[in-house]
Amino acid sequence: MKCPFCGELLDTGKQVGEDGRLQCDTCHAFIRPDWVVSDESASAAGPHVDSGAANAAKPGLATKPASPRAGTYSFDASKVIQDNVAVPPPRTKDPLLDHSAQQLLNVESLIEDLASKDQEGAPDVPFESILAESEPPVEENDPLAPTPNPEAVLGVSFDGLDDLLIDGAAASTQGDAQPKPQPQGLDIDFGDLPHVGIDLPQSHDAEPLEISRPQGKPDFDDDVFGGTDFELPLAHDPSDQLSLDDDGEFPLPPGWDKPVQELVGLGQAVDSVDLAADFGENLFTASGGLDLDIPINNGHPESAPASATNVNLPSPMGRTAKKPAPPVAKALLVVVALIAVIGAILGQTEYGYFGMNLFLGKKTTSSAAPAAFKPVDEANLKMDRRENYEADIVRLERFLKEQPDNREVASELYLLLLRYQERFPLAASADPGIATKIRDLTPRADLTGNLVNVAKTIRLMAEGKFDEALDLISATATSGEKDSLVYYLQGRIHLKQMKWAQAITSFEQALQLENDDQASRFFLARSYIGQKKFKSARGVLETLLAAVPNHLGAMAAMAEVELADKNLDAAVTMAAQVINTGKSGYDSQEQFTAYIVMADVEGLRGNDEARMMQLRAALGAQPKDEATAITLGKILLTGGKRGEAFAALRPCKELGNNSEEFLKLFVQAAHADEQDDVAEQAIREGAELYPTSAVFPNLSGELELARGLNEAASQAFEKAIKMDPTFVDAYLNLADVKVSAGRLSEAAEVLALGVEAVPQSIELLLQLAKIRTEKQEFPEAEASLVKLLELDPDHFAATRLLGHVLEAQSKFAQVVTALAALEKKGGLDRDSAICLGRAYLATRQSKEAVEILQNLHSAEAPDWEASAEYGRALFETGDMAGAEEVLNTVVVEDPSQGSAFHYLGRLYAASGRSKEAVEALKEASRLEPRRNNYRIVLATELLKLGDKDSLGDAKVQLDQVISTYERDNVPAAIRDYRAWALRGDLLMSEGKYPFAQKDFVAALELAPGRVDLLFKTGLSLLEQSRHDDAVVYFKQVLNKEPKHAGANYYSGVIAVRNGQLGEAQRFMETASERDPEGYPESLMMLGRIHRDFGRFSEANKAFERFLKYKSTGPEADEARQLLGRRRAQ
């Protein structure tokens, strides 16, 4: 399907409106499908319907698209048919009349046909028809110029006209085909042909056409004023300009050499559809214009085809049978025909036939009275829609073009342009002509009253002088006449300065004067949003949208309100409506806000990819928005998309963004993308712009560190710290240099200095805690983390690390306190959950341990480490069978899990399966040799076996643990005292009492106050006959456990040796009462004491009790002898 105006193919998928109209991508006309005849119907209409087929066969002449066949292209304002009015199919008066009229009008087809015959071999020179106009021609490179298209004006194509002219065939002229001459134009009408969908205003008072601007203009921030220098594309190819030949020229009527800026409304960014409307209005309704209705074959299915069936015309095939006319004659006839047509047309205008008035120097006059001036429609502007402003601008420009000396029009236009620039800065900046027009109109404007200061205020705002503008407009508000526009501007300045309360007051005052001032209402809502008073903003916006449903700014603001209220679906719906409705380049601020809302929604939903897509779209709407570029760049860098981050930031950098934060991120992105040259250049730029900033020396150090130049990096970081002792990043980076060199202590010192300089820094405290944890300085790490959590109680990472630090110090109750609270907040990760499970087990909360570890034990997604801990939890709860099943599954499925073998060995030991326990524990130590607790448990089980090999192996394991502690300088807080205690027991069994005593003392240093260690230490001293030293330890035991059987017994032994029989009796009585089976010797000693004091009855009872527990041995024989003597006496 082809356009009936320009002949280009139509995209049937681009339907506009409910009636299915299509818009042509070339000439932008609106066409209903039922207006256009398909190619098949055209071909069936006869050989003269279109000249394209004939031209295709002619050498040297390109085939042109089929001519339009439908509609009436009328420039008679009094006869315009609106495109929303149903038009019945035309009644064809006479096919011969229609066809003949088309042949007379189509000069283009005639010229092309003759040129192809008479100029074969000559270079192709465009030879197109000229339609005289009252408007001057545009310059060649003027972007506002409409593309000349004779078919769009003449609208028809007739083949065979050359034959009629050359061969003498005449067309019938039935009916009243001759138009009646008019005073100011030529009115030619060939019947009631329907309208084609392009309507022109009837007068300047009619509703102005909406201006359609080109897409793709640069976008700027909402508060940017003025134009931008950039190059507009040509509206058409200069090769399409109308011409006769290389040398021929037509004389230009007066006024055609004026600048085109005086003839076109609203700058240069005008859509071709509106240009067509403007072109038609000036050409055919202005002074000296044409009044012309040109028919075009409708092509409606019910109408007869427009073919010359009643005329005996020669067919194209008949040309070869006749003798062709001389080429010179043909050319002369063409020129004569062309001159005749042009002369006749000019004769109907004020220029006279053949333009005689121009040659005779006669001044042309217009009989049309100037249209009455209509001021700006304030009620229309108060709707606060860009289109309303632009419509009035176009209207006023046309008035000013007709009445250039009218100062009232110039003043109205000047003020309107200023207000347009202030209210819609992006749209104004997209049209460079706006700033030029304001400058040109400034000396011609004649403002009075408040409007003088209003104009000055707007210009000061455009220059960024907001304080001066506020003083001026505030003085006007207090001294001048009450004017809503004055309060509106006052509020706008307050809003720019983020003085929300003052802005609200000003906008409310404006609304008290003019309740329908929707601009004040809109910015009142924005002020409430600035105050985070979203409920108040919602009420204002609902009122605005009720009055102006398609107010894009209000819709975008409402999307922000919905987002703030967590109505995510509503926010997305409103934002999408803004994006789809807005016009790119002119509504970019509203679209930008909508994209940001969409990005925030996706961020809340955790969809990073969709969020980045919306942020990219936001940058497309406002490429210079630094905050959006930084947000997108950080997300991309964090996600490892280095190249994309650099690509997203580079356009913003090229547009002039150079803040500290932006340059910092740009350097990081460039370095990540291996663009070090670009990064270094940006660092130099930042150092020049911000000479006192520590950011850029720090960035330079990061580049040196990445290159492996640690010394240069350290110097750069130290320089940054010297420039700004509170610059956190420099401390962190300098510490990284120390860590990379293996100097953890120096790294901790650097971070400690940073914490001292910036005690509130979460980053420094966390990094210091990590390094102290790595150094196994757990108490210090704990202190850093506790301080951090005082600053930020909800810092999940710090809480998780604190749990591990506390576990390393065996502070299991505190682990449970910290991590159980984090579990309720959903902040546990896998490792911290396992840590909490182990803490539950250590605090005998087996059920809680099972619950939390069971969540990690899954057959569908097995986590064998977690399953091993789950097996241990089952073991602690007494479910031996379940624990053994789980642990056996783990060691089969993942034989590298040392913890599973360890727990399985402990389970075997508890079940009395010592040999199996030892084998499992040996495998655990082999898999994880640095797990000292595994070796200690293994040594314990080996000591239980008691054989020589087992004892020797146990000593090897314990020696390995102790040497590891000493070699690695393992802090005392995480050393296991059992290593020394067990080795001391082994040495005691071997009679190596001094070495045993040394190990017991070392164990007591790690676990001071342990009763068992105090007792063993005293015993080792007693075995060395160091009785006085031994008594000291036994007394410590008795202070903690007064009825400790062993301490009482050995204290009694020492008392007997020292002759303190009374104390000895007391010690022995306590020991015999506490553990007679463990210490039967206490009874033997007690009997001897009673015997020495003559208490024979008590002595006999003691001897008899002794024999119950120990009936063999020398002491038993002694007890029997003493009992026998007593009985004998």
CSV table of N, CA and C in Angstrom, one decimal, residues 20 173 260 374 381 547 620 644 717 861 880 998 1009 1101 1117:
chain,number,residue,atom,x,y,z
A,20,GLY,N,-8.0,3.4,12.5
A,20,GLY,CA,-7.1,2.6,11.8
A,20,GLY,C,-6.3,3.5,10.8
A,173,THR,N,-13.2,18.6,-23.0
A,173,THR,CA,-13.4,19.4,-21.8
A,173,THR,C,-14.9,19.6,-21.6
A,260,VAL,N,15.3,32.9,6.3
A,260,VAL,CA,14.2,31.9,6.6
A,260,VAL,C,13.8,32.0,8.0
A,374,LYS,N,-4.7,38.4,19.0
A,374,LYS,CA,-5.3,37.8,20.2
A,374,LYS,C,-4.2,37.5,21.2
A,381,LEU,N,-2.4,28.4,29.2
A,381,LEU,CA,-1.1,28.2,29.8
A,381,LEU,C,-1.1,27.6,31.2
A,547,ALA,N,-7.6,17.7,37.1
A,547,ALA,CA,-7.8,18.8,36.2
A,547,ALA,C,-7.1,18.6,34.8
A,620,GLY,N,20.0,7.8,28.9
A,620,GLY,CA,19.7,8.1,27.6
A,620,GLY,C,18.8,9.4,27.6
A,644,GLU,N,31.6,-2.6,30.6
A,644,GLU,CA,30.3,-1.9,30.6
A,644,GLU,C,30.3,-0.7,31.5
A,717,PHE,N,50.0,6.5,49.1
A,717,PHE,CA,49.0,6.5,50.2
A,717,PHE,C,49.4,7.3,51.4
A,861,ALA,N,20.2,-31.0,48.0
A,861,ALA,CA,21.4,-30.1,47.7
A,861,ALA,C,22.3,-30.4,48.9
A,880,MET,N,22.4,-42.2,68.7
A,880,MET,CA,23.6,-42.8,68.2
A,880,MET,C,23.5,-43.4,66.9
A,998,LYS,N,56.4,-29.6,84.8
A,998,LYS,CA,56.5,-28.4,83.9
A,998,LYS,C,55.3,-28.4,83.0
A,1009,GLY,N,43.3,-22.1,87.6
A,1009,GLY,CA,42.3,-22.4,88.5
A,1009,GLY,C,41.6,-23.7,88.3
A,1101,LYS,N,38.2,-50.3,113.7
A,1101,LYS,CA,37.2,-50.0,112.7
A,1101,LYS,C,37.8,-49.5,111.4
A,1117,ASP,N,48.2,-57.0,104.8
A,1117,ASP,CA,48.8,-57.9,105.8
A,1117,ASP,C,49.1,-57.2,107.1
